[in-house]
Every structure is written in C-alpha cells, then in structure tokens.
Coordinates of C-alpha atoms in Angstrom, one line a residue:
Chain A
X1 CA 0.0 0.0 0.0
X2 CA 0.9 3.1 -0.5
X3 CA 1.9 5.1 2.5
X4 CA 1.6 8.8 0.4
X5 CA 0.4 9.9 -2.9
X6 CA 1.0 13.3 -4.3
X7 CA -1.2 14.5 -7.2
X8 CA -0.1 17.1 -9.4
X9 CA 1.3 19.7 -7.0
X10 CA 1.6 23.0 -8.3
X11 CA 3.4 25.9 -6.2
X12 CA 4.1 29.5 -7.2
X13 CA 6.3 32.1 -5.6
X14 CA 6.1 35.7 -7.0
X15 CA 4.7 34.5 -10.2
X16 CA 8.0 31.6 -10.8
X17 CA 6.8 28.1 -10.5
X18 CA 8.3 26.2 -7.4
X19 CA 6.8 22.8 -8.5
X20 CA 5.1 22.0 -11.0
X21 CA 2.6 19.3 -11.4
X22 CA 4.5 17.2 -8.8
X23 CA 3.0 13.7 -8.6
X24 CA 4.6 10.8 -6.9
X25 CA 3.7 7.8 -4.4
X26 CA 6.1 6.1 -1.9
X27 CA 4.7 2.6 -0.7
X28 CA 4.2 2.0 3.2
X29 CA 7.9 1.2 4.8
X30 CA 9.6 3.1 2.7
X31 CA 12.8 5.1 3.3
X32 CA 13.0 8.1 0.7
X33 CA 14.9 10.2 -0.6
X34 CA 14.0 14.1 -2.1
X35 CA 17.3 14.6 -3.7
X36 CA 18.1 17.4 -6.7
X37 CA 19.8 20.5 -7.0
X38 CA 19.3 23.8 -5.1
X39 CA 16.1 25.7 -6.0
X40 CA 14.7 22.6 -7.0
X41 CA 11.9 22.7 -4.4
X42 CA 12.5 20.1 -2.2
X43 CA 11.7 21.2 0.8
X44 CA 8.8 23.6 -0.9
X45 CA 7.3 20.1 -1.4
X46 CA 7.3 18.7 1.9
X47 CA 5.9 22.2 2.9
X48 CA 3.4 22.2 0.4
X49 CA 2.3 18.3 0.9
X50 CA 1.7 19.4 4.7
X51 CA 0.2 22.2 3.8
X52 CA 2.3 24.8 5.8
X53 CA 2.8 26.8 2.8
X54 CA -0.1 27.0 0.6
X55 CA -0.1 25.5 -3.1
X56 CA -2.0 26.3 -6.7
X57 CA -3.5 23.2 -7.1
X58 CA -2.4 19.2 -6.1
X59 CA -3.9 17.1 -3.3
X60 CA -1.9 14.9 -1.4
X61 CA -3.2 11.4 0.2
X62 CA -2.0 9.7 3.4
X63 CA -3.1 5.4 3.3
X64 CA -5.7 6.4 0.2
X65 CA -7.1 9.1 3.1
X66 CA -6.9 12.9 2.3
X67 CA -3.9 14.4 4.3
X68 CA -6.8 16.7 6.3
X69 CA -8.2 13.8 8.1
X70 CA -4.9 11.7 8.9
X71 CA -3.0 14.8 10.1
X72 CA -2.1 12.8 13.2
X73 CA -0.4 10.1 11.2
X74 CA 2.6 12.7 10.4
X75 CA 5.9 13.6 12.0
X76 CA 8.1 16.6 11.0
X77 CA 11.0 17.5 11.4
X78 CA 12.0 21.1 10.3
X79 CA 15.0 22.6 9.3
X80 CA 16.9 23.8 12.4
X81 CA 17.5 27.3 11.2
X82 CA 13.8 27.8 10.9
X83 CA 13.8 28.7 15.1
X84 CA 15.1 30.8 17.1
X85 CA 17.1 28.9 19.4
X86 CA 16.9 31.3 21.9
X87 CA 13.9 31.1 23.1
X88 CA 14.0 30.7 26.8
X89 CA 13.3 26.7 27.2
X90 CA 15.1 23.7 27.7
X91 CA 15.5 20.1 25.5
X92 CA 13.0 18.4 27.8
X93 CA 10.3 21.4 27.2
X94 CA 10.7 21.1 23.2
X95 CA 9.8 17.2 22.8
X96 CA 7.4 17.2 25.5
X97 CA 5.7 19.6 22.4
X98 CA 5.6 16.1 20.4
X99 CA 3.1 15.0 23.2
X100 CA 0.7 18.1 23.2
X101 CA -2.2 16.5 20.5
X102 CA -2.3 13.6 22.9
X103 CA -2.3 15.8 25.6
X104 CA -5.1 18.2 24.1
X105 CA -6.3 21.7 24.9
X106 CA -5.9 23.2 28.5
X107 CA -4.2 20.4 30.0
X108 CA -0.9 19.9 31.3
X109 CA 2.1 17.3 30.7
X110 CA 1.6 14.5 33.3
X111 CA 4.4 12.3 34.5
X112 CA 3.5 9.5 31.9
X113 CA 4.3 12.7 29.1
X114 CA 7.5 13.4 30.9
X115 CA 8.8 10.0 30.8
X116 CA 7.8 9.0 27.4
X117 CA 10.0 12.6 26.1
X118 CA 12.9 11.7 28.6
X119 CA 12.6 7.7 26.8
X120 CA 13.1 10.2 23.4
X121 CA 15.5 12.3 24.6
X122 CA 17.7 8.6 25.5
X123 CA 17.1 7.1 22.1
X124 CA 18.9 9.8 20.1
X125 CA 21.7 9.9 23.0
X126 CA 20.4 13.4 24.5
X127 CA 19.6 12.5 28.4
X128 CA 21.7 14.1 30.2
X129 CA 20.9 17.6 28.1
X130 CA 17.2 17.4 28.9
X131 CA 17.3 20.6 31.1
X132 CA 20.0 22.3 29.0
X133 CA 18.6 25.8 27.9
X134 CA 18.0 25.0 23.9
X135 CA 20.9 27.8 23.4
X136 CA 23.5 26.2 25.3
X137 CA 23.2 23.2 22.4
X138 CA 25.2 22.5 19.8
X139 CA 23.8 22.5 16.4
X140 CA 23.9 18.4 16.4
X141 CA 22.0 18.5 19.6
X142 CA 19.8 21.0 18.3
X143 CA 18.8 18.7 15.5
X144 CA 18.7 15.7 17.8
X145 CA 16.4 17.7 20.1
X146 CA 14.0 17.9 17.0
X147 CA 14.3 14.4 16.4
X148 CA 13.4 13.3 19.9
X149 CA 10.1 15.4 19.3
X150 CA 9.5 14.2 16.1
X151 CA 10.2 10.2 17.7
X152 CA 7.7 11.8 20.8
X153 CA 4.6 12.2 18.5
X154 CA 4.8 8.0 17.3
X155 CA 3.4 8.9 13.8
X156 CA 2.8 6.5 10.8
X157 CA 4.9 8.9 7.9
X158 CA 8.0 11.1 8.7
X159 CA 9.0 13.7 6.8
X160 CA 12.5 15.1 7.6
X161 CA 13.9 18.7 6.1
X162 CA 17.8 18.4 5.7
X163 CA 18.4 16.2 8.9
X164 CA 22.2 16.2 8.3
X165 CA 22.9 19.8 7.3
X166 CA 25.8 20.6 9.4
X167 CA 25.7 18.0 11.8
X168 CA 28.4 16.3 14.0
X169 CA 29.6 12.2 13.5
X170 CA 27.4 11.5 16.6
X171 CA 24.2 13.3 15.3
X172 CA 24.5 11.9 11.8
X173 CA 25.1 8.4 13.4
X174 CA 21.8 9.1 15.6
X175 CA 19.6 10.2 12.7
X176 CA 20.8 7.1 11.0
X177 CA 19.9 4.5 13.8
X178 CA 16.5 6.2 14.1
X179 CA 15.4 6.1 10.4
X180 CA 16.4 2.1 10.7
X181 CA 14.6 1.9 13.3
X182 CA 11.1 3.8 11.7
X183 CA 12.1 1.6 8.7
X184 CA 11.6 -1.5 11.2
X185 CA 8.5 -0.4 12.5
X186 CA 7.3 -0.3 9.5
X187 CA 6.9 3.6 9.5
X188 CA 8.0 5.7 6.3
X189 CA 10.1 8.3 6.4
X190 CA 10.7 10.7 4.0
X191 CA 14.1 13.1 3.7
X192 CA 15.0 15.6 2.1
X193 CA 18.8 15.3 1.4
X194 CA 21.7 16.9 -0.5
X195 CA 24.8 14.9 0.0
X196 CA 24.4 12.5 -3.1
X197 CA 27.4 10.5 -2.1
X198 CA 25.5 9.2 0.9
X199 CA 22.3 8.5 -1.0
X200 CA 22.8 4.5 -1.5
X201 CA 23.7 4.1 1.7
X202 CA 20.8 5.6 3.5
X203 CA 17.7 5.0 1.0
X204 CA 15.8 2.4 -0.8
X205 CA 13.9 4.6 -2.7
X206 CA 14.6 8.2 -4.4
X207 CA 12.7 10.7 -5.8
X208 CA 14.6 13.1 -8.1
X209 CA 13.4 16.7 -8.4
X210 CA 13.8 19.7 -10.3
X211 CA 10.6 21.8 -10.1
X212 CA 8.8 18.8 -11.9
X213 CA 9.9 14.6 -11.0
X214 CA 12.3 13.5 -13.1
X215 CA 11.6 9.8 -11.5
X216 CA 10.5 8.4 -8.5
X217 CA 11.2 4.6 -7.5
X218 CA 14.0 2.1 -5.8
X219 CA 16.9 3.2 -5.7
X220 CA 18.5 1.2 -8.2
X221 CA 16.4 2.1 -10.4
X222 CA 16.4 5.8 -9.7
X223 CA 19.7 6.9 -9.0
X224 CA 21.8 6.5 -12.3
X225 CA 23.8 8.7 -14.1
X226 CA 21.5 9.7 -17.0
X227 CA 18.6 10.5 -14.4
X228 CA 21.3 12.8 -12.6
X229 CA 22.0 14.7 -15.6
X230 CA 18.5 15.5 -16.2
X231 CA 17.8 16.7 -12.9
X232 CA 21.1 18.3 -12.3
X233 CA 21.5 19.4 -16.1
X234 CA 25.2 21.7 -16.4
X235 CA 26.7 20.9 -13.5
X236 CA 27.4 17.4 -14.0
X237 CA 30.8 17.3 -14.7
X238 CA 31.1 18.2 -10.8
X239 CA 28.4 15.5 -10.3
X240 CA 30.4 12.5 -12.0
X241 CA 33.3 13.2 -9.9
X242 CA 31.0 13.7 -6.1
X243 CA 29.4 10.2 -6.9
X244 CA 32.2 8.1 -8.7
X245 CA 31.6 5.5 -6.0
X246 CA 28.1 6.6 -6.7
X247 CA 25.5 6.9 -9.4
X248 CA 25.1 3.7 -11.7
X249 CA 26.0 4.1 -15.6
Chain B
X1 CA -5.7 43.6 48.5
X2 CA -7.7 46.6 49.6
X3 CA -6.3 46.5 53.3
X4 CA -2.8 46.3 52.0
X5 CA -3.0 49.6 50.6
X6 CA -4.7 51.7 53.6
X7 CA -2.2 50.7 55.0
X8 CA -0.2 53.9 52.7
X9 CA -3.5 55.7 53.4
X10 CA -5.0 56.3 50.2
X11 CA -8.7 56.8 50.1
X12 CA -11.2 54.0 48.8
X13 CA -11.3 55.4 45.3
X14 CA -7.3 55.4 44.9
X15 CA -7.4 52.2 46.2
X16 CA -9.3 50.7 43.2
X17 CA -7.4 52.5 40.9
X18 CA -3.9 51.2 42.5
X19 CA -5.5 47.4 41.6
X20 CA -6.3 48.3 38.4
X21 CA -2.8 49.3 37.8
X22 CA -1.8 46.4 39.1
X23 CA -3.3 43.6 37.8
X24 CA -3.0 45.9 33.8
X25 CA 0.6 45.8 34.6
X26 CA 0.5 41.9 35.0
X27 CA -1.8 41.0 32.6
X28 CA 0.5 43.0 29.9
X29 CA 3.5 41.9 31.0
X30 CA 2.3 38.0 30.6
X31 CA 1.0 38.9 27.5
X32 CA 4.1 40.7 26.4
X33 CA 6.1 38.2 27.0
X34 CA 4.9 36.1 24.0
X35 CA 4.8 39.5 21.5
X36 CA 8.3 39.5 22.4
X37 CA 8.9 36.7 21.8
X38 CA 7.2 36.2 18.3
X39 CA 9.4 39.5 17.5
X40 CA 6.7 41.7 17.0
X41 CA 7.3 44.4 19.6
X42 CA 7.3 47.1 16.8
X43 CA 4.3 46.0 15.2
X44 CA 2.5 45.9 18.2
X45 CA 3.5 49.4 19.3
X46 CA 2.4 50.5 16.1
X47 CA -0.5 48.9 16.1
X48 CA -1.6 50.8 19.8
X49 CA -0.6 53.7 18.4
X50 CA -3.3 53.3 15.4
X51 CA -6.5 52.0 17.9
X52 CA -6.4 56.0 18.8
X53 CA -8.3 56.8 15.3
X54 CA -10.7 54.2 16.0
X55 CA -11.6 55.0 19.1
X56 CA -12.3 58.9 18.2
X57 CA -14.5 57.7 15.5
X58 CA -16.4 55.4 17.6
X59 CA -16.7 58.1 20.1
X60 CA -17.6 61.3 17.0
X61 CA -20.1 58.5 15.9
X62 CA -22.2 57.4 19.4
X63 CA -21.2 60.6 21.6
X64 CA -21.1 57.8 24.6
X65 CA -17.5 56.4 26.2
X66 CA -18.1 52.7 26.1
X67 CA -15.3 49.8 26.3
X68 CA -17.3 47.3 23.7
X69 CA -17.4 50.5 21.2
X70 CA -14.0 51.4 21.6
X71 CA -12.6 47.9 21.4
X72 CA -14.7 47.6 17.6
X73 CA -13.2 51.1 16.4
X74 CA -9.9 49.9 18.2
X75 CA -9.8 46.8 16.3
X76 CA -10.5 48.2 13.2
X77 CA -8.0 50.6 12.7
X78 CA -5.4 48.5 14.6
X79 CA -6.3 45.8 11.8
X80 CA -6.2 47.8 8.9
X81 CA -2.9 49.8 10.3
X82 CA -1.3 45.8 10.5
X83 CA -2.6 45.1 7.0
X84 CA -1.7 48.3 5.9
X85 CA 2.0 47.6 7.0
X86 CA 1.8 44.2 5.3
X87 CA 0.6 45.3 2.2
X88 CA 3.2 48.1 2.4
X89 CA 6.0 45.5 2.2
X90 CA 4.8 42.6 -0.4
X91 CA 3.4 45.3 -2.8
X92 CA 6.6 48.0 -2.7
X93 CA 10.2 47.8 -2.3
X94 CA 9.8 49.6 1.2
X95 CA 11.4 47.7 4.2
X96 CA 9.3 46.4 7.3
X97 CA 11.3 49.6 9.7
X98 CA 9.8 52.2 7.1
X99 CA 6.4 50.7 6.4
X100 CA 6.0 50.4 9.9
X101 CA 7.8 54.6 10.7
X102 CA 5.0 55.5 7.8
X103 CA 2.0 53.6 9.1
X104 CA 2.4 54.8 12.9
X105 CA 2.6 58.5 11.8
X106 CA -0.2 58.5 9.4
X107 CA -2.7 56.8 12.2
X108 CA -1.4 58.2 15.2
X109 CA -2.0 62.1 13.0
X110 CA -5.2 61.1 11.9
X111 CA -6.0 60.0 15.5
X112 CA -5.0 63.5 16.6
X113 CA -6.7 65.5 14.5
X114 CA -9.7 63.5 15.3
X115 CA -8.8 64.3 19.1
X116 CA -8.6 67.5 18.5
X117 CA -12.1 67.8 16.9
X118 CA -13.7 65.9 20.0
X119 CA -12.0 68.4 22.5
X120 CA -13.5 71.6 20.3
X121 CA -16.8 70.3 19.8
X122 CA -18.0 67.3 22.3
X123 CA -16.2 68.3 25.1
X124 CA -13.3 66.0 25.4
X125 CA -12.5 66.2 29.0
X126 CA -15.5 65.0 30.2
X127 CA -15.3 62.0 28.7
X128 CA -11.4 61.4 29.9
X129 CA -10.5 61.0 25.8
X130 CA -8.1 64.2 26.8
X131 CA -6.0 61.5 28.5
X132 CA -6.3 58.8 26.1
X133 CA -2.9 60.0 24.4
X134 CA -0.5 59.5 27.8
X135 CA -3.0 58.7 30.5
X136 CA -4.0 59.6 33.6
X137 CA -4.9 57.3 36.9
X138 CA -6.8 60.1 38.5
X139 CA -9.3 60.2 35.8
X140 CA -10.8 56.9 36.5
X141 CA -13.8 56.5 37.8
X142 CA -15.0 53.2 39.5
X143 CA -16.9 52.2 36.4
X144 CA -13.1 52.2 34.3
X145 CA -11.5 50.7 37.2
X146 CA -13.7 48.0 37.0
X147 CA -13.3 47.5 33.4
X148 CA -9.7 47.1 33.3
X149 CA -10.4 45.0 36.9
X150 CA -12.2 42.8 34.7
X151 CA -10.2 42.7 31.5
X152 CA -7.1 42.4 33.0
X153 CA -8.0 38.7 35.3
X154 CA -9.6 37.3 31.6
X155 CA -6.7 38.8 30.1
X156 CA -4.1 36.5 32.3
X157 CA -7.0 33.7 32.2
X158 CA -6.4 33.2 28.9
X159 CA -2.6 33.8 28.6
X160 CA -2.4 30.8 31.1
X161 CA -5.0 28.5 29.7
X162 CA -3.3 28.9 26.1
X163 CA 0.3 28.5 27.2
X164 CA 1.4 25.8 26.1
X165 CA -0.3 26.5 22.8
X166 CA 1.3 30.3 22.6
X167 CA 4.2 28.7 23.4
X168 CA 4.7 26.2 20.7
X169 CA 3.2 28.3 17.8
X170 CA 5.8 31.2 19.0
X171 CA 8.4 29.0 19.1
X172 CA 7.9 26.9 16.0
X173 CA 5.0 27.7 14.0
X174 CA 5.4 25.1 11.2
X175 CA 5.6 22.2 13.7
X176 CA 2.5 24.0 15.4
X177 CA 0.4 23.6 12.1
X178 CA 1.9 20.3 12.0
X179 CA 0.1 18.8 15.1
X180 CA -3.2 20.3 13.9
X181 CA -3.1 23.6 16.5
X182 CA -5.0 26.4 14.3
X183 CA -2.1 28.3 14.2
X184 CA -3.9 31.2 12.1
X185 CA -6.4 31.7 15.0
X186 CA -4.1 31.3 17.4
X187 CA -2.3 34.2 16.0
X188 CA -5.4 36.0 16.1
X189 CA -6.4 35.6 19.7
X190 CA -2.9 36.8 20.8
X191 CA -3.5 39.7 18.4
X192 CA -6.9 40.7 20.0
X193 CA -5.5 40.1 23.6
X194 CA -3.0 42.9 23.0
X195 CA -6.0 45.1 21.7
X196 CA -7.8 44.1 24.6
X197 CA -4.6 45.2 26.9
X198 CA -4.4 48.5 24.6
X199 CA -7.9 49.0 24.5
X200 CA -8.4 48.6 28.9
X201 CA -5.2 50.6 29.1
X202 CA -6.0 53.5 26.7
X203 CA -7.4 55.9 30.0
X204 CA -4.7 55.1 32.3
X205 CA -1.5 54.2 30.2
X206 CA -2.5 56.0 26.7
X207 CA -1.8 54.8 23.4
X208 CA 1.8 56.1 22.7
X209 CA 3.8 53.9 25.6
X210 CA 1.0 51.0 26.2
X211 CA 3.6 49.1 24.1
X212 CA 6.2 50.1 26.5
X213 CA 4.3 48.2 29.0
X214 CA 4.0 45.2 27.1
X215 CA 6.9 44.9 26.1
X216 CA 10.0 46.4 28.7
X217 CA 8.6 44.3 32.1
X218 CA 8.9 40.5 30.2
X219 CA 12.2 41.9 28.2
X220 CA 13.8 42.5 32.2
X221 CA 12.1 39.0 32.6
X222 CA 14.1 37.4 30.0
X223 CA 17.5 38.2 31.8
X224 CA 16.5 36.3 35.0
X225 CA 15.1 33.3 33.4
X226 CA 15.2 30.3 30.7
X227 CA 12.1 29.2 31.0
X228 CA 9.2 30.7 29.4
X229 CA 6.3 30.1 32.3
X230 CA 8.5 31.6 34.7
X231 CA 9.5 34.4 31.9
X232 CA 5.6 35.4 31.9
X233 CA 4.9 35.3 35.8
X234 CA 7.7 37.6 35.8
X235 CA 7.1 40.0 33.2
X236 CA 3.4 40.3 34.8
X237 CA 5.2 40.9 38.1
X238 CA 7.5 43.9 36.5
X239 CA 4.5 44.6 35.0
X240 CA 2.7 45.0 38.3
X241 CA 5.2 47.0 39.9
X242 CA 5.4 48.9 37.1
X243 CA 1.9 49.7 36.8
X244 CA 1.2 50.4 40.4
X245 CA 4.3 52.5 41.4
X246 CA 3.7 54.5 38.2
X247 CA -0.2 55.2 39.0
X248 CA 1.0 56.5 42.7
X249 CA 3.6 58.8 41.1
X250 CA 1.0 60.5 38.9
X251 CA -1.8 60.8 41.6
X252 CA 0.6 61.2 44.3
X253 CA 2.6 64.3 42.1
X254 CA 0.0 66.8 40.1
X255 CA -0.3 66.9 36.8
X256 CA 1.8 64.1 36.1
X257 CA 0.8 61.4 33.2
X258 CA 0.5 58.2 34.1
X259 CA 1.9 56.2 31.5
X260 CA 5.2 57.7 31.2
X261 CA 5.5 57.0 34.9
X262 CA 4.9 53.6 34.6
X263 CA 7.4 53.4 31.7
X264 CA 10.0 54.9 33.5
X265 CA 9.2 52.4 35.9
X266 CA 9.5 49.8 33.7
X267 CA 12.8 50.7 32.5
X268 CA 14.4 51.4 35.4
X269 CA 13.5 47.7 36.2
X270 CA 14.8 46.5 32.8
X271 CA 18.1 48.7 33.6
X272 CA 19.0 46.7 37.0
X273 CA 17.9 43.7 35.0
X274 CA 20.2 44.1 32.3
X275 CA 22.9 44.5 34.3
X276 CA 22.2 42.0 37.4
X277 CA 19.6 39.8 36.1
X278 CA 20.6 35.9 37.0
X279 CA 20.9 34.9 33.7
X280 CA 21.7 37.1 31.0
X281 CA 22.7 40.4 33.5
X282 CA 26.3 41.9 32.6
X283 CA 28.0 41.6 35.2
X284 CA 26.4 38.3 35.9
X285 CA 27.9 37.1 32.7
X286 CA 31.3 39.1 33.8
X287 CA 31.5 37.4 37.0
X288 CA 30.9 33.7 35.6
X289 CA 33.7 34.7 32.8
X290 CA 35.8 35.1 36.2

C-alpha cells in the first residue's frame, strides 16, 4: 500500500513556479529520498504536501485518506535554522511539544508525558541535556532535540527537512539509527537530502526533483547517471566526480 | 488587597485604581512576553498607536464612552494599520522599519486631528478622551477601574490557559500547524488580547507607551530566566510594579501622566535587570567569565 500519494502539485512564488505538477507515491515502509539540485523545491514540497505553505493546485493522500483527516499520522522535522534557538526553554520542554495532541487543549504534561520525552531524549543519545537551555546546544543537539520530538509524537509517515545539514559524526550516526529503526516499524520516512554520495547508503527509494519529477522509485532504479544529468543538467561534470563510488551508468 | 493599601493611606477610590494598575501591569506583561517573543514588539506598538483613530470615530459616531465600542473602532484601525504595513511591504520595495515609521505616523496624525475635533466640539475632557494619548490614573472612575479589573483577570485567564499552545506556535509555528493547532487563530487571539490590553489601558496608560508596558517588564524577565512560564509570571510581576508604582507617582505628584511614569518604571527595572539579572545580567555574565 501506499503510505503517500501526491497528485499534481503545483506551487508558485512571485509569479516563478516552485513545483510543477508534482506527482509521486512512496509505498508503506519506505525510506525516501528528495534529492536534486538547489532551487529545486525540495523542501517547498514537503511544505506544500503538509500544507504549511499554501499551493496552486495538487492534493496529497495519506493510506488512500486525504492528508486533512490523517494529520495525526505525520511527524516533521523542520530545518533547524527555521527557530530561534533562543527562546528561553530547555530540550526536555521542546519534545514534550511532540506530546501536546495527545495531551489536548488546556491540559498539562503529566508524569506518563514526561517520561515518554525523557525515553526520546535517550534514544537519540540526548539525556543528560534534557534541562539544558536550547541555546547552550550545539547545532547536532539542536537537531537531535528535534528528532526526539519528532520520535515523541509516534506517527505512521515522517518527513525530515535536511536532517544532516551541518551536523556532528554523533548526530549523523543518531539520525541514521532512528530512520532504521522507523524503517523496522514499518513507518516511512521521507528526507529531504543533499549529499548524493551518501544517498545509496541511506535509501531504498529516491525521488529526483527539479521543479517537476524526473523519477521516483527504488533506488537502483532511480539513482543513475543519465537521471542525474536531467535533474542536475550543467553541472554534472562536478556531479560524476561527487558520486564516482556513486550513481550507476 | 484593599487593606494592604490603607495601610499607605489612600482613600477607597485610589485604592481601586492602584488594583487596576496592578493587575493591567501583569496582565501585559504576561501577554508581552509572548509579542516578544514572536518578535513583533514594533508592530504591536504600532498597532496601539493606530487603535487611537478608531476609538475617536467610535466616540464622533455614538457621543457615549463605552469599552465594547471602543474595542470595535480599536480593532478596526489596529487591523487595517497591521494590513496596511503588510501590504506596504509585499506590494513595494519599502522595508518592514519604514512601512512600519510610515504607518504609525499617518494613524497616530489622523487619530490627533480627530482628538482634536472631540475636544473643540463634544467636550473631550469630560469624557477622559483628553488622557487617552498619555493617561492619567486620576481620571478613572470606579466604572473604568472596574473594566480594566475585569479585562485584565480574563486577560491573564487566557494567557495561562493557552500557554502551552502560545508557546509552541511562537516557538515553531510550522511544527504548530503540524500537530493540527490552528495556528492562524491562534495568531489571532494573541493579536486581540493585546488590543484588549491596549484598549483597557488606553485611559490610564494612553496609546503612545501602552507598548512600553507590554513589552519592557517581560524583556527584564528574560534576563533572569530560561524558562518561558516563569519568563511570563515575571514579566506580569515587573508589570505589576510597574503599573502600580507609576499610578502612585502621577496621583501622588500633580499633573503628572500616568503612562510615562509607569514606563519609567518599567525601564528602570529593565536597567537593573540588564545588568544584574541571573541569567543574561552583565556583570552576571562578567562574574561567571571570572
């Protein structure tokens, strides 16, 4: 089955087309990646998908469902630079905010919250920072802090905006371990990623943008040389070099 | 509450007004503290400084001084001043500073001449609008105290039943929309509980430092504290102080404006707070450098 399906997503900024008629499924257990050059709207389409940024036209569906009524069956994970990091709180504070649909309106955390963020905060190697002021972290641990909350709200899909942007070796390791993990759940995860010489290693399927799909499937299948040089066009001279070990002829 | 200030031996009618003070002071500073926050201190000032349009026209229109009425014409003009701005920068190459420098001037002028008018032909002064520009404690009557008495408690009612919810959308807006919070009307309530503060406040603070109010008390917060809830208790606290020490300055002293007594208040917390406060204070941070 298939975990997500977009349809023909369409998004415009200031009159240029971000995406255009974007449509691509990934089945259930999946772990994806959004790869393709810079201004090629990846992460506009994980917006658009969850709706925080609005688009022309396009629907998205979560398990055949429209994405309105199975909101609670997603996880994301936001670029860290998005936040200001200085807002006065602490690790502990920030995942417990993966807890508060099941804690709903007007209530408070209860022990039973606490405990399942600190059980977070251990999984991606972040206990002993849980009352650490979020501005005393390091970037990694910033990003670690964000996947705790993500792993706090147990969803079904994951989406993940550039997870290993200037991250540490114990950070990348930790985003690593958790995407297995989702993967052996049986949870899908989706990643928008830039580093293409990593790209084997970490997915089993790819989708390849630039403003439209150039192709969506397994990896294998996916990630070869001539599908590289559509979606990455001029540049891939510098391309054949990154990904010698890489991309498939 | 009322005991604790015969105590200074101020008579039954100073009294209420001191409360007043008070709990506007706390309600704005918990409310500030998440307009700080969100980084929309400017627009927020601006936005107080455009409700005074709104509430002459209400006033030219009905002839009667009524809180509802003023809070309608408030809200309009504060809305269309924040749109204005908005527009201002998608639709023009004008930066947020200016488009905000050009909106408060051309509200704030329009809400003077419209002042102006009410004083030459209603009779300003018996209405209090003659204060509504810096304020003034004295003018209250029991009916205003009671008002802002009232305001203020739903005001910090529902700054403490949405805090966690504030606190998330503030902080990360996206994720916010993310777990299904309605982020949009969220943004809205926040928005109408700082008209609300502006709108209570608007006899005994006036429009031009109301945003003073909200916004110096939780700053001075910020450099004692990391943590949010306690960031807000405090900020209503400075707030407090601020609002009640400035309201016995100005009926204490003749003739001297409220709000700009409790803003001088207010900063001469923030000024001990910036350089001791526990967290962020300079010569806290000198010391731990030690």
């Amino acid at each position: 089955m298939n975990a997500l399906t977009v349809n023909k997503m369409t998004v415009v900024y200031d009159k240029q087309p971000a995406l255009e008629h974007v449509s691509f499924s990934v089945p259930e257990g999946s772990l994806t990646g959004i790869i393709g050059p810079n201004g090629a709207g990846k992460s506009t389409l994980i917006k658009a998908a969850l709706q925080l940024i609005p688009a022309r036209s396009g629907s998205v569906e979560v398990f055949g469902q429209p994405y309105k009524t199975q909101k609670q069956l997603i996880g994301y994970v936001p670029q860290r630079s998005e936040v200001d990091w200085d807002f006065p709180t602490n690790a502990l504070d920030i995942v417990l905010m993966g807890r508060y649909r099941q804690i709903g309106w007007f209530k408070r955390a209860t022990n039973k919250d606490i405990e399942w963020a600190r059980a977070c905060l251990e999984k991606v190697g972040m206990e002993e920072f849980a009352k650490r002021q979020i501005s005393q972290l390091s970037g990694g641990q910033q990003q670690r802090v964000f996947l705790a909350r993500a792993l706090a709200q147990d969803a079904s899909i994951y989406f993940m905006d550039e997870p290993f942007a200037g991250v540490d070796a114990a950070t990348e390791k930790a985003i690593i371990q958790l995407m297995k993990d989702w993967k052996q759940q049986g949870k899908t995860v989706l990643v928008v990623h830039h580093d293409l010489s990593t790209v084997e290693d970490y997915f089993d399927h790819v989708l390849l943008l630039n403003k439209r799909p150039i192709d969506c499937g397994p990896t294998q299948s996916v990630f070869t040389i001539d599908n590289l040089e559509k979606a990455y066009g001029g540049s891939i001279a510098f391309l054949q070099k990154t990904t010698a070990a890489g991309g498939r002829q | 509450m009322m005991d604790f200030f015969s105590v200074f031996g101020f008579d039954a009618n100073t009294e209420w007004v001191l409360t007043g003070s008070l709990l506007l002071g706390f309600a704005s500073g918990t409310i500030g503290s998440f307009v700080l926050l969100k980084k929309q201190s400017l627009i927020s000032d601006a936005m107080a400084h455009a409700t005074l349009p709104g509430v002459c026209l209400v006033y030219i229109l009905f002839q009667v001084k009524s809180i509802p009425l003023f809070l309608i014409g408030a809200a309009l003009t504060g809305l269309l001043a924040t749109q204005a701005i908005q527009l201002i920068i998608n639709r023009s190459r004008i930066k947020t500073d200016a488009a905000i420098g050009i909106t408060i001037s051309v509200f704030f002028g329009f809400g003077i001449v419209l002042l102006t008018y009410i004083q030459q032909h209603f009779g300003g002064s018996k209405a209090g609008l003659d204060t509504f520009i810096f304020g003034q404690a004295a003018s209250l009557v029991k009916s205003d105290v009671q008002v802002i008495t009232i305001g203020s408690l739903i005001l910090t009612l529902i700054a403490a039943l949405f805090f966690k919810e504030f606190k998330t959308v503030v902080f990360d807006p996206s994720f916010a929309k993310g777990i299904g919070l309605p982020v949009r009307l969220l943004d809205g309530l926040l928005f109408s509980l700082v008209l609300l503060v502006v709108v209570i406040g608007i006899q005994m603070v006036g429009v031009v430092l109301i945003a003073a109010l909200l916004i110096t008390p939780p700053l001075a917060a910020r450099y004692w504290t990391e943590q949010l809830g306690v960031m807000a208790f405090l900020g209503g606290s400075f707030g407090a102080v601020s609002g009640i020490s400035g309201a016995v300055l100005s009926t204490t002293i003749d003739h001297l404006p409220t709000g700009p007594m409790m803003v001088l208040s207010a900063s001469s917390i923030f000024f001990l707070s910036f350089l001791f406060g526990s967290k962020k204070g300079m010569f806290t941070r000198m010391v731990k450098q030690l």
